[in-house]
Coordinates of C-alpha atoms (C1' of nucleotides) in Angstrom, one line a residue:
Chain A
M1 CA -0.5 0.3 0.0
V2 CA 1.0 3.8 -0.6
F3 CA 1.0 6.5 1.5
L4 CA 0.6 10.1 -0.6
K5 CA 2.5 12.1 1.8
Q6 CA 2.7 15.1 2.4
P7 CA 4.8 17.6 0.8
T8 CA 7.8 19.1 2.6
K9 CA 8.8 22.3 3.1
E10 CA 10.9 22.1 0.9
Q11 CA 9.9 19.6 -1.4
E12 CA 7.0 22.3 -1.5
L13 CA 9.3 24.9 -2.0
S14 CA 11.1 23.5 -4.8
S15 CA 8.2 23.2 -6.9
L16 CA 7.2 27.0 -6.6
L17 CA 10.6 27.6 -7.8
Q18 CA 10.8 25.9 -10.9
T19 CA 7.7 27.0 -11.6
L20 CA 9.4 30.6 -11.3
H21 CA 11.9 29.2 -13.5
E22 CA 10.4 28.0 -15.6
H23 CA 7.8 30.8 -17.2
H24 CA 9.4 34.2 -18.6
P25 CA 8.3 36.4 -18.0
L26 CA 6.3 36.2 -14.6
H27 CA 4.0 38.6 -12.5
P28 CA 5.1 39.8 -9.7
R29 CA 2.1 38.0 -8.1
H30 CA 3.7 34.6 -9.1
Y31 CA 6.2 35.4 -6.4
A32 CA 3.8 36.0 -3.3
P33 CA 2.2 32.5 -3.0
I34 CA 6.9 31.2 -1.9
F35 CA 6.6 34.4 0.5
Q36 CA 4.0 33.1 1.9
L37 CA 5.3 29.6 2.4
L38 CA 7.6 30.3 4.6
T39 CA 6.2 33.3 6.5
R40 CA 4.3 29.8 7.5
F41 CA 7.6 27.8 7.4
R42 CA 9.1 30.5 9.4
G43 CA 11.2 31.0 6.7
S44 CA 14.7 33.0 6.5
L45 CA 15.9 36.2 6.8
S46 CA 18.7 35.0 4.3
Q47 CA 15.8 33.3 2.1
A48 CA 13.3 35.6 2.0
K49 CA 16.6 37.9 1.3
Q50 CA 17.8 35.4 -2.4
L51 CA 13.8 35.9 -3.7
H52 CA 13.8 39.5 -2.8
A53 CA 17.1 40.0 -5.3
H54 CA 15.4 37.5 -7.7
L55 CA 12.7 39.4 -8.0
T56 CA 15.1 43.5 -9.0
L57 CA 17.0 41.1 -11.0
R58 CA 14.5 40.7 -13.7
G59 CA 13.2 44.1 -12.9
L60 CA 10.1 43.7 -11.3
R61 CA 9.0 46.1 -9.2
P62 CA 6.6 44.2 -6.7
D63 CA 2.2 45.9 -6.5
A64 CA 0.8 45.8 -2.9
F65 CA -0.8 42.9 -2.3
L66 CA 3.1 41.2 -3.1
A67 CA 5.0 43.7 -1.2
A68 CA 2.0 42.3 2.0
K69 CA 3.1 39.2 2.0
M70 CA 7.2 40.4 1.5
V71 CA 6.2 42.6 4.7
A72 CA 5.0 40.3 6.4
L73 CA 8.3 37.5 5.3
Y74 CA 10.2 40.4 6.5
S75 CA 8.4 40.9 10.1
S76 CA 8.0 37.8 10.9
S77 CA 11.7 37.4 10.7
R78 CA 13.3 40.4 12.8
D79 CA 14.2 42.3 10.0
R80 CA 11.6 45.5 11.0
R81 CA 13.9 47.2 8.5
T82 CA 13.7 46.4 5.5
A83 CA 9.3 45.9 5.8
T84 CA 9.1 49.2 6.8
L85 CA 11.5 50.4 4.0
L86 CA 9.9 48.1 1.6
S87 CA 6.9 49.0 2.1
R88 CA 7.7 53.4 1.4
Q89 CA 8.0 51.5 -2.1
V90 CA 4.9 50.9 -2.8
P91 CA 2.9 52.7 -4.7
C92 CA -0.4 52.2 -3.4
P93 CA 0.2 51.1 0.6
S94 CA -2.9 48.8 1.5
T95 CA -4.4 47.7 4.4
L96 CA -3.3 44.7 3.8
L97 CA 0.8 45.9 3.8
F98 CA 0.3 47.3 6.3
N99 CA -1.7 45.0 9.2
A100 CA 1.7 42.7 8.3
L101 CA 4.1 45.1 9.1
I102 CA 1.8 46.3 12.3
R103 CA 1.9 42.5 12.7
G104 CA 5.2 41.9 12.7
H105 CA 5.8 45.3 14.8
S106 CA 3.6 43.6 17.6
L107 CA 6.4 40.7 17.0
F108 CA 9.6 42.6 17.5
A109 CA 9.2 46.4 18.5
S110 CA 7.6 48.2 21.7
P111 CA 3.9 49.1 21.7
L112 CA 4.5 52.7 21.7
E113 CA 6.3 52.4 17.6
T114 CA 3.7 49.2 16.8
L115 CA 0.6 52.5 17.8
D116 CA 2.8 54.7 15.3
V117 CA 2.3 52.2 12.2
F118 CA -1.3 51.2 12.9
R119 CA -1.7 56.0 12.8
Q120 CA 1.0 55.3 9.9
M121 CA -1.7 52.6 8.2
Q122 CA -4.6 56.7 9.3
S123 CA -2.5 58.9 7.6
H124 CA -2.7 57.0 4.5
G125 CA -6.1 57.4 4.5
L126 CA -6.4 53.1 4.5
P127 CA -8.9 52.0 7.1
P128 CA -8.1 49.9 9.2
D129 CA -9.9 46.2 9.4
H130 CA -10.3 43.2 12.1
F131 CA -6.6 42.3 12.1
S132 CA -5.5 46.0 12.7
F133 CA -7.8 46.7 15.8
P134 CA -7.1 43.8 17.8
F135 CA -3.3 45.1 17.2
A136 CA -3.6 48.6 18.3
L137 CA -5.9 47.3 21.6
K138 CA -3.7 44.4 23.0
C139 CA -0.6 48.0 22.8
C140 CA -3.2 50.2 24.8
A141 CA -3.5 47.0 27.3
E142 CA -0.5 47.0 27.6
L143 CA 1.1 50.2 28.4
Q144 CA -2.6 50.2 30.3
F145 CA -2.9 53.9 27.3
L146 CA -7.2 54.1 28.2
P147 CA -7.3 57.6 26.5
L148 CA -6.4 56.0 22.9
G149 CA -7.8 52.7 23.7
Q150 CA -11.4 54.5 24.4
S151 CA -10.9 56.6 20.6
L152 CA -9.6 53.2 18.6
H153 CA -13.4 51.9 20.4
S154 CA -15.6 55.1 19.2
Q155 CA -13.4 53.8 15.9
C156 CA -14.5 50.8 15.6
L157 CA -18.0 51.0 16.2
R158 CA -17.9 53.5 13.5
F159 CA -16.5 50.8 11.5
G160 CA -18.6 48.6 12.8
L161 CA -16.6 46.3 13.9
E162 CA -18.0 45.8 17.5
K163 CA -19.7 42.1 16.9
D164 CA -16.1 40.6 15.5
V165 CA -15.0 38.4 18.8
Y166 CA -11.3 39.1 18.6
V167 CA -12.8 42.9 18.2
G168 CA -14.8 42.1 20.9
S169 CA -12.5 40.4 22.9
S170 CA -10.6 43.3 22.7
L171 CA -12.2 46.0 23.5
V172 CA -12.8 43.8 27.1
N173 CA -8.9 43.7 28.2
M174 CA -8.6 47.1 26.9
Y175 CA -10.8 48.1 29.2
A176 CA -10.1 45.0 32.1
K177 CA -6.5 45.9 31.8
C178 CA -6.7 49.7 32.2
G179 CA -9.1 49.0 35.2
Y180 CA -6.3 50.6 37.3
M181 CA -6.4 53.3 35.9
K182 CA -9.7 54.8 35.3
F183 CA -12.2 54.0 37.9
G184 CA -14.9 51.9 35.8
A185 CA -12.5 50.8 33.6
V186 CA -13.4 47.2 34.4
E187 CA -17.5 47.8 34.8
M188 CA -17.1 49.4 30.7
A189 CA -15.2 46.1 30.0
K190 CA -18.4 43.8 32.0
E191 CA -20.7 46.0 29.5
L192 CA -19.2 45.1 26.5
F193 CA -18.1 41.7 27.6
D194 CA -22.1 41.1 28.3
D195 CA -23.1 43.0 25.4
M196 CA -20.8 40.6 22.9
P197 CA -23.1 38.3 20.3
K198 CA -20.7 36.3 20.1
R199 CA -18.0 35.1 23.0
N200 CA -15.4 32.8 22.6
I201 CA -13.2 31.2 25.3
V202 CA -10.5 33.7 25.2
T203 CA -13.2 36.3 25.3
W204 CA -14.3 35.3 29.1
T205 CA -10.7 34.6 30.6
A206 CA -9.6 38.3 28.4
M207 CA -12.8 38.6 31.6
I208 CA -12.9 36.7 34.4
S209 CA -8.9 37.8 34.4
G210 CA -9.0 41.6 34.4
Y211 CA -11.3 41.2 37.4
S212 CA -8.7 39.1 38.9
Q213 CA -5.9 41.3 38.1
N214 CA -7.5 44.0 39.3
G215 CA -8.3 42.7 43.2
M216 CA -11.6 42.2 42.6
A217 CA -11.9 37.8 42.7
D218 CA -15.1 36.8 43.6
S219 CA -16.1 38.5 39.9
A220 CA -13.4 36.4 38.7
L221 CA -14.0 33.6 40.7
S222 CA -18.1 33.7 40.1
L223 CA -17.8 34.6 36.4
F224 CA -15.9 31.3 36.0
E225 CA -18.9 29.2 37.9
D226 CA -20.7 31.6 35.3
M227 CA -18.0 30.1 32.2
K228 CA -18.4 26.3 33.2
R229 CA -22.4 26.5 33.5
E230 CA -23.2 27.6 29.5
G231 CA -22.1 24.0 29.0
S232 CA -20.5 22.9 26.0
Q233 CA -20.8 26.3 24.2
V234 CA -17.0 27.5 26.0
Q235 CA -14.4 25.2 27.5
P236 CA -11.9 25.9 30.0
N237 CA -8.1 25.7 28.7
W238 CA -5.0 26.1 30.2
V239 CA -5.0 30.0 29.8
T240 CA -8.2 29.7 32.1
I241 CA -6.9 28.0 34.6
V242 CA -4.3 30.0 35.1
S243 CA -6.6 33.6 35.0
V244 CA -8.5 32.1 37.5
L245 CA -6.0 30.6 40.3
P246 CA -4.1 34.1 40.9
A247 CA -8.1 35.1 42.4
C248 CA -8.1 32.1 44.5
A249 CA -4.2 33.1 45.6
H250 CA -5.9 36.8 46.4
S251 CA -8.8 35.8 48.6
A252 CA -6.8 33.1 50.8
A253 CA -9.1 31.1 49.1
L254 CA -7.2 27.3 49.7
E255 CA -10.8 25.2 49.5
Q256 CA -11.7 26.7 45.8
G257 CA -7.9 26.7 44.8
Q258 CA -8.3 23.2 45.3
R259 CA -11.7 22.1 43.9
I260 CA -9.7 24.2 40.1
H261 CA -6.8 22.5 41.2
D262 CA -9.1 19.5 40.4
Y263 CA -11.2 19.8 37.8
A264 CA -7.9 21.0 36.3
T265 CA -6.8 17.9 35.9
A266 CA -10.0 15.4 35.5
M267 CA -10.1 18.0 32.1
G268 CA -6.0 16.4 32.2
M269 CA -5.0 20.6 31.7
D270 CA -3.1 19.8 35.6
A271 CA 0.2 19.3 33.0
H272 CA 1.3 22.1 31.8
P273 CA 3.9 24.1 33.2
T274 CA 2.0 28.0 33.6
V275 CA -0.6 25.6 35.1
R276 CA 1.4 24.5 38.1
I277 CA 3.6 27.4 38.4
A278 CA 0.0 29.3 39.1
L279 CA -0.7 26.3 41.5
V280 CA 2.2 26.6 43.0
T281 CA 2.3 30.0 43.7
M282 CA -1.5 29.7 44.5
Y283 CA -0.9 26.9 47.5
A284 CA 1.3 29.6 49.0
K285 CA -0.3 31.9 49.0
C286 CA -4.2 30.7 50.4
G287 CA -0.8 29.5 53.1
N288 CA -0.7 25.1 52.5
L289 CA 3.3 25.5 51.9
V290 CA 3.0 21.8 51.0
A291 CA 1.2 21.9 48.7
A292 CA 3.1 24.4 46.7
R293 CA 6.2 22.6 46.7
R294 CA 4.3 19.1 45.9
C295 CA 2.9 21.5 42.9
F296 CA 6.9 23.1 42.4
T297 CA 8.9 19.2 42.9
S298 CA 5.7 18.2 40.1
I299 CA 7.5 20.5 37.7
L300 CA 11.5 19.6 37.8
G301 CA 10.7 15.7 38.2
E302 CA 8.7 16.3 33.5
D303 CA 11.3 14.8 32.1
D304 CA 9.3 16.1 28.2
N305 CA 9.7 19.6 29.0
N306 CA 12.4 21.8 29.6
S307 CA 10.9 24.0 32.8
K308 CA 13.8 22.3 33.8
N309 CA 15.7 25.3 32.9
D310 CA 12.5 28.2 33.8
L311 CA 13.6 29.8 36.1
V312 CA 9.8 31.3 37.2
P313 CA 9.2 28.0 39.0
W314 CA 12.3 28.8 41.1
N315 CA 11.3 32.2 41.1
A316 CA 7.7 31.7 42.0
M317 CA 8.5 28.6 45.2
I318 CA 11.0 30.7 46.3
A319 CA 8.8 33.3 46.7
A320 CA 6.5 31.2 49.0
Y321 CA 9.4 30.8 51.3
A322 CA 9.3 34.1 51.6
S323 CA 6.7 35.0 52.5
H324 CA 6.1 32.5 54.8
G325 CA 9.9 33.8 56.5
L326 CA 11.5 30.6 55.7
G327 CA 14.6 33.1 54.6
A328 CA 17.1 29.7 55.3
E329 CA 14.9 28.0 52.2
A330 CA 14.9 30.4 50.2
A331 CA 18.2 30.4 51.0
T332 CA 18.9 26.8 50.2
L333 CA 16.8 26.2 47.3
F334 CA 18.2 29.7 45.6
E335 CA 21.7 27.2 46.0
D336 CA 20.0 24.7 44.4
M337 CA 18.9 26.8 41.7
I338 CA 22.4 28.2 41.0
K339 CA 23.6 24.3 40.4
T340 CA 21.6 23.6 38.5
G341 CA 22.9 25.8 35.8
V342 CA 19.6 28.0 35.6
R343 CA 20.9 32.1 36.4
P344 CA 18.6 34.3 38.3
D345 CA 17.2 37.3 38.0
S346 CA 16.1 40.8 39.5
V347 CA 12.9 39.0 40.6
T348 CA 14.8 35.9 42.1
F349 CA 16.8 38.4 44.4
T350 CA 13.7 40.9 45.2
S351 CA 12.6 37.2 47.1
L352 CA 15.0 36.0 47.8
L353 CA 15.9 39.0 49.5
S354 CA 13.0 40.0 51.0
G355 CA 13.0 36.1 52.2
C356 CA 16.6 37.1 54.3
S357 CA 15.1 40.1 56.0
H358 CA 11.4 38.1 57.3
S359 CA 13.9 35.7 59.0
G360 CA 16.1 38.1 60.0
L361 CA 18.7 36.5 58.3
V362 CA 20.6 40.1 58.1
E363 CA 24.2 39.2 56.6
D364 CA 23.5 36.9 54.0
G365 CA 20.7 39.1 52.6
L366 CA 23.9 41.8 52.6
K367 CA 25.4 38.8 50.9
Y368 CA 23.5 37.8 48.3
F369 CA 22.9 41.9 47.6
D370 CA 26.7 42.2 47.0
S371 CA 26.5 39.1 45.0
M372 CA 23.9 40.2 42.6
R373 CA 25.9 42.6 40.8
T374 CA 29.3 41.0 41.4
V375 CA 29.0 37.5 40.6
Y376 CA 26.0 38.1 39.0
S377 CA 25.4 40.8 36.9
V378 CA 22.4 42.1 37.4
E379 CA 21.8 45.1 38.5
P380 CA 20.3 45.7 42.1
Q381 CA 16.5 48.2 41.1
A382 CA 14.7 50.3 44.2
E383 CA 13.1 47.2 45.4
H384 CA 16.0 45.8 46.2
Y385 CA 17.2 48.1 48.2
A386 CA 14.2 48.6 50.1
C387 CA 14.0 45.4 50.9
V388 CA 18.1 45.6 51.8
V389 CA 16.6 49.3 54.1
D390 CA 13.7 46.4 55.6
L391 CA 16.4 43.4 56.2
L392 CA 19.1 46.4 58.7
G393 CA 15.8 48.2 59.0
R394 CA 13.9 45.1 59.9
A395 CA 17.9 43.8 62.7
G396 CA 17.1 48.0 64.2
R397 CA 20.5 49.2 62.2
L398 CA 18.5 52.7 61.1
D399 CA 21.5 54.5 60.2
E400 CA 23.1 51.3 58.3
A401 CA 20.0 51.9 56.2
V402 CA 19.7 54.9 56.4
G403 CA 23.5 54.4 54.4
I404 CA 22.1 53.1 52.1
I405 CA 19.7 55.0 51.3
E406 CA 22.3 57.9 50.5
R407 CA 24.4 55.9 48.7
M408 CA 22.0 54.9 45.7
N409 CA 22.5 57.6 43.5
V410 CA 22.0 55.5 40.0
V411 CA 17.9 54.1 41.2
E412 CA 15.2 57.1 42.1
V413 CA 14.7 56.8 45.9
G414 CA 10.5 55.4 45.6
P415 CA 8.5 54.5 47.5
S416 CA 8.8 50.8 48.4
V417 CA 12.1 52.1 49.6
W418 CA 11.2 55.3 51.5
G419 CA 8.2 53.1 53.4
S420 CA 10.7 50.3 54.5
L421 CA 12.8 52.6 57.2
L422 CA 9.2 54.0 58.3
S423 CA 8.4 50.9 59.1
A424 CA 11.6 50.1 60.6
C425 CA 11.5 53.5 62.8
R426 CA 7.1 52.7 64.0
T427 CA 9.5 50.0 65.9
F428 CA 12.1 50.9 66.6
R429 CA 10.8 54.9 68.3
N430 CA 13.0 56.8 65.7
L431 CA 11.5 59.8 65.4
E432 CA 14.0 61.5 62.9
Y433 CA 13.9 59.5 60.5
G434 CA 10.8 57.9 61.1
E435 CA 9.8 61.4 59.8
M436 CA 12.3 62.4 56.8
A437 CA 10.7 59.0 55.3
A438 CA 7.2 59.5 55.5
N439 CA 8.4 63.7 54.5
R440 CA 8.9 62.4 51.4
L441 CA 6.2 58.7 51.3
F442 CA 3.9 62.1 51.6
V443 CA 4.9 63.7 48.7
L444 CA 4.8 60.1 46.4
E445 CA 1.8 58.5 47.6
P446 CA -0.1 61.4 49.6
E447 CA -3.4 58.3 49.0
N448 CA -1.3 55.7 50.5
S449 CA -3.3 56.2 54.5
G450 CA -1.3 53.4 55.8
N451 CA 1.9 55.8 56.1
Y452 CA 0.3 58.4 57.8
V453 CA -0.2 55.9 60.6
L454 CA 2.8 55.2 61.0
L455 CA 3.8 57.6 61.7
C456 CA 1.1 58.6 63.6
N457 CA 1.9 55.7 65.4
I458 CA 5.2 57.1 65.6
Y459 CA 3.9 60.6 67.2
A460 CA 1.4 58.2 69.8
D461 CA 4.3 56.4 71.5
F462 CA 6.4 60.0 71.8
G463 CA 2.9 60.9 73.7
K464 CA 3.2 63.6 70.7
W465 CA -0.6 64.2 70.9
E466 CA -0.8 67.3 69.1
E467 CA 1.6 66.1 66.5
V468 CA -0.9 63.2 65.4
K469 CA -4.1 65.7 65.9
K470 CA -2.2 67.9 63.3
L471 CA -1.7 64.8 61.3
R472 CA -5.3 62.9 61.5
S473 CA -6.4 66.7 60.6
L474 CA -4.0 66.5 57.1
L475 CA -5.3 63.5 56.4
K476 CA -9.1 64.9 57.0
E477 CA -8.3 68.0 54.9
R478 CA -6.8 65.8 51.3
G479 CA -9.8 63.4 52.0
I480 CA -8.1 60.3 52.9
R481 CA -9.3 57.8 55.3
K482 CA -7.8 55.1 57.2
S483 CA -8.3 51.7 55.3
P484 CA -10.0 49.9 57.1
G485 CA -8.8 46.2 58.3
C486 CA -10.4 43.5 57.2
S487 CA -9.9 40.0 58.1
W488 CA -11.2 36.5 56.4
T489 CA -11.9 33.1 56.6
E490 CA -13.2 30.3 54.8
I491 CA -15.1 27.1 55.7
N492 CA -16.5 24.9 53.9
G493 CA -15.4 26.5 50.7
K494 CA -17.4 30.3 52.0
I495 CA -15.7 32.9 52.9
H496 CA -16.5 35.5 56.1
A497 CA -15.0 38.4 56.5
F498 CA -15.3 40.9 59.3
F499 CA -14.5 44.5 59.4
E500 CA -13.0 46.6 62.6
G501 CA -16.5 46.0 65.2
D502 CA -17.9 44.9 62.5
K503 CA -21.1 43.6 64.5
S504 CA -23.0 42.7 61.1
H505 CA -22.3 39.1 60.8
P506 CA -25.0 36.8 62.0
Q507 CA -22.4 35.0 64.3
S508 CA -22.0 38.4 65.9
R509 CA -23.0 37.5 69.6
Q510 CA -21.2 34.6 70.2
I511 CA -18.1 35.6 68.8
Q512 CA -18.5 39.0 71.5
I513 CA -19.0 36.3 74.6
L514 CA -15.8 34.1 73.1
L515 CA -13.8 37.2 73.0
E516 CA -15.0 37.9 76.7
D517 CA -13.6 34.5 77.9
L518 CA -10.6 33.8 75.7
D519 CA -9.6 37.3 77.7
K520 CA -10.4 36.0 80.7
K521 CA -9.0 33.4 80.2
M522 CA -5.4 34.5 78.9
K523 CA -5.5 37.2 81.4
A524 CA -4.8 34.9 83.8
A525 CA -2.3 33.4 82.0
G526 CA -0.3 36.3 82.8
Y527 CA -1.7 38.6 78.7
V528 CA -0.6 42.5 79.1
P529 CA -3.1 43.8 76.6
D530 CA -0.4 45.8 73.9
T531 CA -2.4 49.4 73.9
R532 CA 0.5 50.9 72.0
Y533 CA -1.0 49.8 69.2
V534 CA -4.5 52.3 69.2
L535 CA -3.8 55.4 67.8
H536 CA -6.3 57.3 70.1
D537 CA -5.4 59.6 72.5
I538 CA -7.7 57.8 75.3
S539 CA -7.5 56.0 78.8
E540 CA -6.4 53.0 79.2
E541 CA -10.0 50.5 79.4
E542 CA -10.7 52.4 75.5
K543 CA -7.5 51.5 74.2
E544 CA -7.9 47.8 75.9
C545 CA -12.2 47.9 74.0
S546 CA -10.8 49.2 70.8
L547 CA -8.1 46.3 70.4
K548 CA -10.5 44.1 71.2
T549 CA -12.4 44.7 68.6
H550 CA -10.2 44.4 64.9
S551 CA -10.7 42.0 62.6
E552 CA -8.0 39.3 62.6
K553 CA -9.6 38.6 66.9
L554 CA -13.5 38.6 65.2
A555 CA -12.0 35.9 62.5
I556 CA -9.9 33.8 64.3
A557 CA -12.7 33.7 66.9
F558 CA -15.7 33.2 64.1
G559 CA -12.4 30.1 63.5
L560 CA -12.7 29.5 66.5
L561 CA -16.1 28.7 67.1
N562 CA -17.4 26.8 63.6
A563 CA -13.5 24.8 63.4
S564 CA -15.2 21.6 65.1
P565 CA -12.6 20.1 67.3
G566 CA -10.2 17.2 64.8
T567 CA -12.2 18.8 62.3
V568 CA -10.4 21.4 61.0
R569 CA -6.4 21.5 61.5
V570 CA -5.6 24.7 60.0
L571 CA -7.5 27.8 61.1
R572 CA -6.8 29.7 58.3
V573 CA -6.7 34.3 58.0
T574 CA -6.6 36.7 55.7
K575 CA -6.2 39.8 57.0
N576 CA -6.0 42.9 54.3
L577 CA -3.6 45.3 55.9
R578 CA -0.7 44.3 58.9
I579 CA -1.4 42.6 62.1
C580 CA -1.0 44.8 65.1
G581 CA 1.4 43.3 67.8
D582 CA -1.5 43.5 70.6
C583 CA -3.7 40.6 68.3
H584 CA 0.2 39.2 67.4
M585 CA 0.0 38.3 70.9
F586 CA -3.5 37.3 71.4
A587 CA -2.4 34.6 68.1
K588 CA 0.1 33.4 69.9
F589 CA -2.4 32.5 72.7
I590 CA -4.7 31.0 71.8
S591 CA -2.6 28.5 70.1
N592 CA -1.8 27.5 72.7
I593 CA -4.9 27.3 74.7
Y594 CA -6.3 25.8 72.6
S595 CA -3.9 23.9 70.8
Q596 CA -4.9 25.2 68.2
E597 CA -2.3 25.6 65.3
I598 CA -3.4 29.0 62.8
I599 CA -2.1 30.9 59.9
I600 CA -2.4 34.2 59.6
R601 CA -2.0 36.1 56.3
D602 CA -1.0 39.6 56.9
V603 CA -1.4 41.5 54.0
N604 CA 3.5 41.5 53.7
R605 CA 4.0 38.0 55.7
F606 CA 2.7 34.5 56.5
H607 CA 2.4 34.1 60.5
H608 CA 2.0 30.0 62.1
F609 CA 1.4 30.2 65.2
K610 CA 2.0 26.8 67.2
T611 CA 1.7 26.0 70.7
G612 CA 2.2 30.0 72.4
T613 CA 5.0 31.3 68.3
C614 CA 5.3 32.4 65.8
S615 CA 7.3 31.5 62.9
C616 CA 8.2 34.5 62.5
G617 CA 10.3 34.9 65.7
D618 CA 8.2 38.3 66.5
H619 CA 10.8 39.9 63.8
W620 CA 8.1 41.2 61.9
Chain B
dG1 C1' -2.3 36.8 9.2
dT2 C1' -5.9 39.2 15.1
dA3 C1' -7.6 39.0 21.0
dG4 C1' -6.5 35.5 26.6
dG5 C1' -1.5 33.2 30.6
dG6 C1' 2.6 32.4 35.3
dT7 C1' 7.0 34.5 39.5
dT8 C1' 8.6 40.1 42.8
dA9 C1' 9.4 44.6 47.4
dG10 C1' 7.9 48.2 52.3

DNA sequence: GTAGGGTTAG
């Protein structure tokens, strides 16, 4: 039996070239299929040039169609210069030609350069089509350039292209990516999404990731459920999974994350390295370091992929250890990575240094910081300086920290650097540096209420109530409100959230009773409320009362009430701000009195409370 | 030929 084989790339090419030689004279159009074929097979630049020379030799000038095909080949071969030159020589450029040029730029040039080609197309009076807009909109999304995106949107409407699924998905994505820039942009994305006559998996994923990336985790998760309910119309793929997992990570919704992991496994999507990386991060941020490590190991264990040499899984796992305050483990993993032959990048060092700082490994951290440039040729950036300032600051070495800041001449001293210094000043009661850092921060990020609170804390510590008052009126003047403390915990896959002083929960009464009882037990065991964490200039009793309503205490009490002993091994609580010192002490006591392991994720890191101690070693 | 994705600091 004879099998008919598909012609190979070479066979197909040589037969086309044969045709070229046999036919004289030729029309430029005869060349078009060859250029097209070369583009499809990712032909080399030298082949393109040979063919081009062939054409010139015969005195043939490419028409708009052939030029478009040639431009496409040059563009996809990274030769943007020739592509641009060629496009300028064409007497009557077409939309097709410019689309080819735009595509090439979108592959190898910056978004701004790509947008410039789009602009040139329009200045030639050529109407962009359903191929041009997705490219241009993607650039706006990458640049978070909402005004241009909106203008492109209105053009899409004018050309009647908004119903096209590619254009529509691009618009949804553009608005979602600009959500950070302008209030209401994500809502606009959702409106467009709802109005689209046809949605495919890319449209759904764009909207889900839009929610995820804008911190709207609940919306992301519920949209993912909506999509599954749509049935066979759309099938989630690995990109969808990767887009929804950060939403679980954000909410610390471990059970939901596990369900999505199971789902991905059932659908055969868990083998994808990118999915596994997202899983590492999801498990780590949900407080399950063991599962995170398991996923990480499974990535390295794969024989048939190259992800062993991929930096990102290592970075993800190093970051996981770092956020859990396991600096030594992060450092060991870093050394393993180097032994494997993977080169670290700036993200690696950010995580590694923060890991050292969270575990008090000052000397190791300084050593790694030094090695960045000298050994690994990675230039330190503001975030690395912030970590080093934090490293020294947490160790109380404030003068050295300030010295580091003073010596930062190439890198701009950003808010994170001053922020590190300010929190160290709060811990070690340093008024001079604290005021210095805070005053910089009030200019650099005037909206961040946390900075005002920290300086207030320092003033309160020194009994400077006049200054506290002044700062309060400044806050009022600027219309800044202290972000309310919020803590939440997941019980049976449902998230229960509590705000500071919250009494709205159905179990609020029981929570209060339990907290009163705990208070008595703890005082009997020697607990003294640390009222330094209350800002107000009020009596000690009132301060104590104010501490009792902190959101993390409410969430812990709720967890204790609903977690029947033996069934819930670990109580996991997440807080939107930094945990206060009094609540930290409270959690340590509870972990001892109730023999209950508690893991609290605050805005910076994890705290594992077990038998009266915390993994951070009171070093946060 | 066009659209969606993973890792980072106070």
